[in-house]
Amino acid sequence: MSRPFNEQTDPGTLGVGVVLREERTITEADITEFARLAGDQGRHHLPGSGRQMAHGLLTASLATKIGGQLNFIARRMEWEFLRPVWAGDTITALVTVRGSTETRSGTRLDLGIEIRNQDGETVLLGESTGVVRH
């Protein structure tokens, strides 16, 4: 079952197999601002050098948006960058709950992450573990 994030989502209802989804179009302004904030001024990220390529971590941040909405505190993140994302691409993050365990301090989540472009191509694979505190 895939669903967009809902502000009413309770981490306790995030059973194994639930997929949360978020979408965004990456703009030239997004890439330029991320380059400024991160200090990564590689030519391929800057305007005026042809098509602007998004930073890998800018792409990954779409999945972390879902984590932030859940108040998820990541303990570990791992990313595999498979294809470039360009200015104008629309990407969709699919965050799948692989494991959910109640602990004394909160709900421990094991998440699988896939980000696809507008053509349905996987551009990034990842995973993360962490906790949503009670």
PDB file of C-alpha atoms in Angstrom:
ATOM      1  CA  MET A   1       0.000   0.000   0.000  1.00  0.00           C
ATOM      2  CA  SER A   2       1.516   3.323  -1.084  1.00  0.00           C
ATOM      3  CA  ARG A   3       0.318   6.588   0.366  1.00  0.00           C
ATOM      4  CA  PRO A   4       1.474  10.183   0.536  1.00  0.00           C
ATOM      5  CA  PHE A   5       2.635  11.355   3.920  1.00  0.00           C
ATOM      6  CA  ASN A   6      -0.240  12.608   6.025  1.00  0.00           C
ATOM      7  CA  GLU A   7       0.290  14.899   9.001  1.00  0.00           C
ATOM      8  CA  GLN A   8      -2.000  12.542  10.958  1.00  0.00           C
ATOM      9  CA  THR A   9       0.308   9.579  10.370  1.00  0.00           C
ATOM     10  CA  ASP A  10       1.093   7.864  13.660  1.00  0.00           C
ATOM     11  CA  PRO A  11       4.435   5.993  13.649  1.00  0.00           C
ATOM     12  CA  GLY A  12       2.703   3.188  15.547  1.00  0.00           C
ATOM     13  CA  THR A  13       0.503   2.570  12.489  1.00  0.00           C
ATOM     14  CA  LEU A  14       3.476   2.213  10.158  1.00  0.00           C
ATOM     15  CA  GLY A  15       3.440  -1.543   9.806  1.00  0.00           C
ATOM     16  CA  VAL A  16       5.872  -3.508   7.694  1.00  0.00           C
ATOM     17  CA  GLY A  17       5.145  -2.963   4.012  1.00  0.00           C
ATOM     18  CA  VAL A  18       3.644   0.517   4.326  1.00  0.00           C
ATOM     19  CA  VAL A  19       5.070   2.853   1.673  1.00  0.00           C
ATOM     20  CA  LEU A  20       5.136   6.623   2.170  1.00  0.00           C
ATOM     21  CA  ARG A  21       5.573   8.801  -0.903  1.00  0.00           C
ATOM     22  CA  GLU A  22       6.729  12.354  -1.573  1.00  0.00           C
ATOM     23  CA  GLU A  23       7.248  14.119  -4.925  1.00  0.00           C
ATOM     24  CA  ARG A  24       9.050  17.260  -6.045  1.00  0.00           C
ATOM     25  CA  THR A  25      10.385  18.935  -9.161  1.00  0.00           C
ATOM     26  CA  ILE A  26      14.039  19.920  -8.828  1.00  0.00           C
ATOM     27  CA  THR A  27      14.686  23.456 -10.095  1.00  0.00           C
ATOM     28  CA  GLU A  28      17.860  25.272 -11.112  1.00  0.00           C
ATOM     29  CA  ALA A  29      17.328  27.516  -8.078  1.00  0.00           C
ATOM     30  CA  ASP A  30      17.214  24.437  -5.785  1.00  0.00           C
ATOM     31  CA  ILE A  31      20.540  23.197  -7.161  1.00  0.00           C
ATOM     32  CA  THR A  32      22.203  26.612  -6.983  1.00  0.00           C
ATOM     33  CA  GLU A  33      21.033  27.166  -3.388  1.00  0.00           C
ATOM     34  CA  PHE A  34      22.118  23.681  -2.312  1.00  0.00           C
ATOM     35  CA  ALA A  35      25.544  24.308  -3.883  1.00  0.00           C
ATOM     36  CA  ARG A  36      25.810  27.509  -1.841  1.00  0.00           C
ATOM     37  CA  LEU A  37      24.693  25.868   1.411  1.00  0.00           C
ATOM     38  CA  ALA A  38      26.796  22.726   1.030  1.00  0.00           C
ATOM     39  CA  GLY A  39      29.812  24.451  -0.481  1.00  0.00           C
ATOM     40  CA  ASP A  40      29.868  21.915  -3.328  1.00  0.00           C
ATOM     41  CA  GLN A  41      30.648  24.152  -6.285  1.00  0.00           C
ATOM     42  CA  GLY A  42      31.365  21.430  -8.859  1.00  0.00           C
ATOM     43  CA  ARG A  43      30.898  22.831 -12.393  1.00  0.00           C
ATOM     44  CA  HIS A  44      28.176  20.293 -13.165  1.00  0.00           C
ATOM     45  CA  HIS A  45      26.060  21.826 -10.361  1.00  0.00           C
ATOM     46  CA  LEU A  46      26.443  25.473 -11.384  1.00  0.00           C
ATOM     47  CA  PRO A  47      24.453  27.489 -13.917  1.00  0.00           C
ATOM     48  CA  GLY A  48      26.164  28.434 -17.147  1.00  0.00           C
ATOM     49  CA  SER A  49      27.950  25.120 -17.674  1.00  0.00           C
ATOM     50  CA  GLY A  50      25.196  23.296 -19.524  1.00  0.00           C
ATOM     51  CA  ARG A  51      22.487  21.243 -17.917  1.00  0.00           C
ATOM     52  CA  GLN A  52      22.549  21.542 -14.107  1.00  0.00           C
ATOM     53  CA  MET A  53      22.929  18.248 -12.259  1.00  0.00           C
ATOM     54  CA  ALA A  54      21.382  17.993  -8.797  1.00  0.00           C
ATOM     55  CA  HIS A  55      23.634  17.037  -5.905  1.00  0.00           C
ATOM     56  CA  GLY A  56      23.118  13.460  -4.738  1.00  0.00           C
ATOM     57  CA  LEU A  57      22.289  14.633  -1.244  1.00  0.00           C
ATOM     58  CA  LEU A  58      19.740  17.114  -2.618  1.00  0.00           C
ATOM     59  CA  THR A  59      18.048  14.147  -4.291  1.00  0.00           C
ATOM     60  CA  ALA A  60      18.267  12.101  -1.075  1.00  0.00           C
ATOM     61  CA  SER A  61      16.759  14.970   0.915  1.00  0.00           C
ATOM     62  CA  LEU A  62      13.341  14.135  -0.532  1.00  0.00           C
ATOM     63  CA  ALA A  63      13.370  10.910   1.506  1.00  0.00           C
ATOM     64  CA  THR A  64      14.633  12.752   4.583  1.00  0.00           C
ATOM     65  CA  LYS A  65      11.638  15.086   4.246  1.00  0.00           C
ATOM     66  CA  ILE A  66       9.410  12.108   5.028  1.00  0.00           C
ATOM     67  CA  GLY A  67      11.624  11.257   7.995  1.00  0.00           C
ATOM     68  CA  GLY A  68      11.347  14.814   9.272  1.00  0.00           C
ATOM     69  CA  GLN A  69       7.573  14.749   8.992  1.00  0.00           C
ATOM     70  CA  LEU A  70       7.564  11.571  11.102  1.00  0.00           C
ATOM     71  CA  ASN A  71      10.011  13.100  13.614  1.00  0.00           C
ATOM     72  CA  PHE A  72      12.297  10.193  12.720  1.00  0.00           C
ATOM     73  CA  ILE A  73      15.754  10.444  14.276  1.00  0.00           C
ATOM     74  CA  ALA A  74      18.099   8.625  11.918  1.00  0.00           C
ATOM     75  CA  ARG A  75      20.848   6.489  13.404  1.00  0.00           C
ATOM     76  CA  ARG A  76      22.159   5.225  10.067  1.00  0.00           C
ATOM     77  CA  MET A  77      21.689   6.168   6.404  1.00  0.00           C
ATOM     78  CA  GLU A  78      23.143   4.544   3.326  1.00  0.00           C
ATOM     79  CA  TRP A  79      22.777   5.792  -0.265  1.00  0.00           C
ATOM     80  CA  GLU A  80      23.557   4.356  -3.680  1.00  0.00           C
ATOM     81  CA  PHE A  81      23.363   6.950  -6.462  1.00  0.00           C
ATOM     82  CA  LEU A  82      22.419   5.238  -9.723  1.00  0.00           C
ATOM     83  CA  ARG A  83      21.507   7.985 -12.222  1.00  0.00           C
ATOM     84  CA  PRO A  84      21.842  11.759 -12.356  1.00  0.00           C
ATOM     85  CA  VAL A  85      18.932  14.047 -11.575  1.00  0.00           C
ATOM     86  CA  TRP A  86      18.773  17.200 -13.698  1.00  0.00           C
ATOM     87  CA  ALA A  87      17.112  20.571 -13.212  1.00  0.00           C
ATOM     88  CA  GLY A  88      13.503  20.141 -14.331  1.00  0.00           C
ATOM     89  CA  ASP A  89      13.271  16.475 -13.321  1.00  0.00           C
ATOM     90  CA  THR A  90      10.389  15.432 -11.100  1.00  0.00           C
ATOM     91  CA  ILE A  91      11.450  12.836  -8.563  1.00  0.00           C
ATOM     92  CA  THR A  92       9.363  10.637  -6.289  1.00  0.00           C
ATOM     93  CA  ALA A  93      10.612   9.136  -3.029  1.00  0.00           C
ATOM     94  CA  LEU A  94       9.128   5.827  -1.943  1.00  0.00           C
ATOM     95  CA  VAL A  95       9.994   5.047   1.677  1.00  0.00           C
ATOM     96  CA  THR A  96       9.029   1.498   2.680  1.00  0.00           C
ATOM     97  CA  VAL A  97       8.763   0.337   6.281  1.00  0.00           C
ATOM     98  CA  ARG A  98      10.832  -2.858   6.453  1.00  0.00           C
ATOM     99  CA  GLY A  99      10.687  -3.205  10.208  1.00  0.00           C
ATOM    100  CA  SER A 100       8.885  -1.577  13.124  1.00  0.00           C
ATOM    101  CA  THR A 101       9.681  -2.403  16.741  1.00  0.00           C
ATOM    102  CA  GLU A 102       8.361  -0.774  19.898  1.00  0.00           C
ATOM    103  CA  THR A 103      11.116   0.041  22.377  1.00  0.00           C
ATOM    104  CA  ARG A 104      11.172   1.761  25.729  1.00  0.00           C
ATOM    105  CA  SER A 105      12.030   5.108  24.110  1.00  0.00           C
ATOM    106  CA  GLY A 106       9.904   4.935  20.949  1.00  0.00           C
ATOM    107  CA  THR A 107       9.254   3.156  17.683  1.00  0.00           C
ATOM    108  CA  ARG A 108      12.384   1.820  15.963  1.00  0.00           C
ATOM    109  CA  LEU A 109      12.005   1.870  12.184  1.00  0.00           C
ATOM    110  CA  ASP A 110      13.988   0.157   9.445  1.00  0.00           C
ATOM    111  CA  LEU A 111      13.284   1.936   6.150  1.00  0.00           C
ATOM    112  CA  GLY A 112      14.002   1.079   2.527  1.00  0.00           C
ATOM    113  CA  ILE A 113      14.253   4.027   0.143  1.00  0.00           C
ATOM    114  CA  GLU A 114      13.848   4.278  -3.611  1.00  0.00           C
ATOM    115  CA  ILE A 115      13.782   7.530  -5.555  1.00  0.00           C
ATOM    116  CA  ARG A 116      12.566   7.507  -9.149  1.00  0.00           C
ATOM    117  CA  ASN A 117      12.529  10.148 -11.860  1.00  0.00           C
ATOM    118  CA  GLN A 118       9.543  11.137 -13.999  1.00  0.00           C
ATOM    119  CA  ASP A 119      10.363   8.297 -16.420  1.00  0.00           C
ATOM    120  CA  GLY A 120      10.084   5.695 -13.648  1.00  0.00           C
ATOM    121  CA  GLU A 121      13.848   5.111 -13.584  1.00  0.00           C
ATOM    122  CA  THR A 122      15.405   4.486 -10.188  1.00  0.00           C
ATOM    123  CA  VAL A 123      17.946   7.240  -9.539  1.00  0.00           C
ATOM    124  CA  LEU A 124      18.777   6.425  -5.910  1.00  0.00           C
ATOM    125  CA  LEU A 125      18.470   3.472  -3.554  1.00  0.00           C
ATOM    126  CA  GLY A 126      18.959   3.753   0.167  1.00  0.00           C
ATOM    127  CA  GLU A 127      18.088   2.572   3.611  1.00  0.00           C
ATOM    128  CA  SER A 128      17.906   4.054   7.053  1.00  0.00           C
ATOM    129  CA  THR A 129      17.345   2.955  10.615  1.00  0.00           C
ATOM    130  CA  GLY A 130      16.345   5.132  13.522  1.00  0.00           C
ATOM    131  CA  VAL A 131      13.664   5.884  16.036  1.00  0.00           C
ATOM    132  CA  VAL A 132      10.556   7.983  16.504  1.00  0.00           C
ATOM    133  CA  ARG A 133      10.543   8.866  20.195  1.00  0.00           C
ATOM    134  CA  HIS A 134       7.364   8.598  22.272  1.00  0.00           C
TER     135      HIS A 134
END
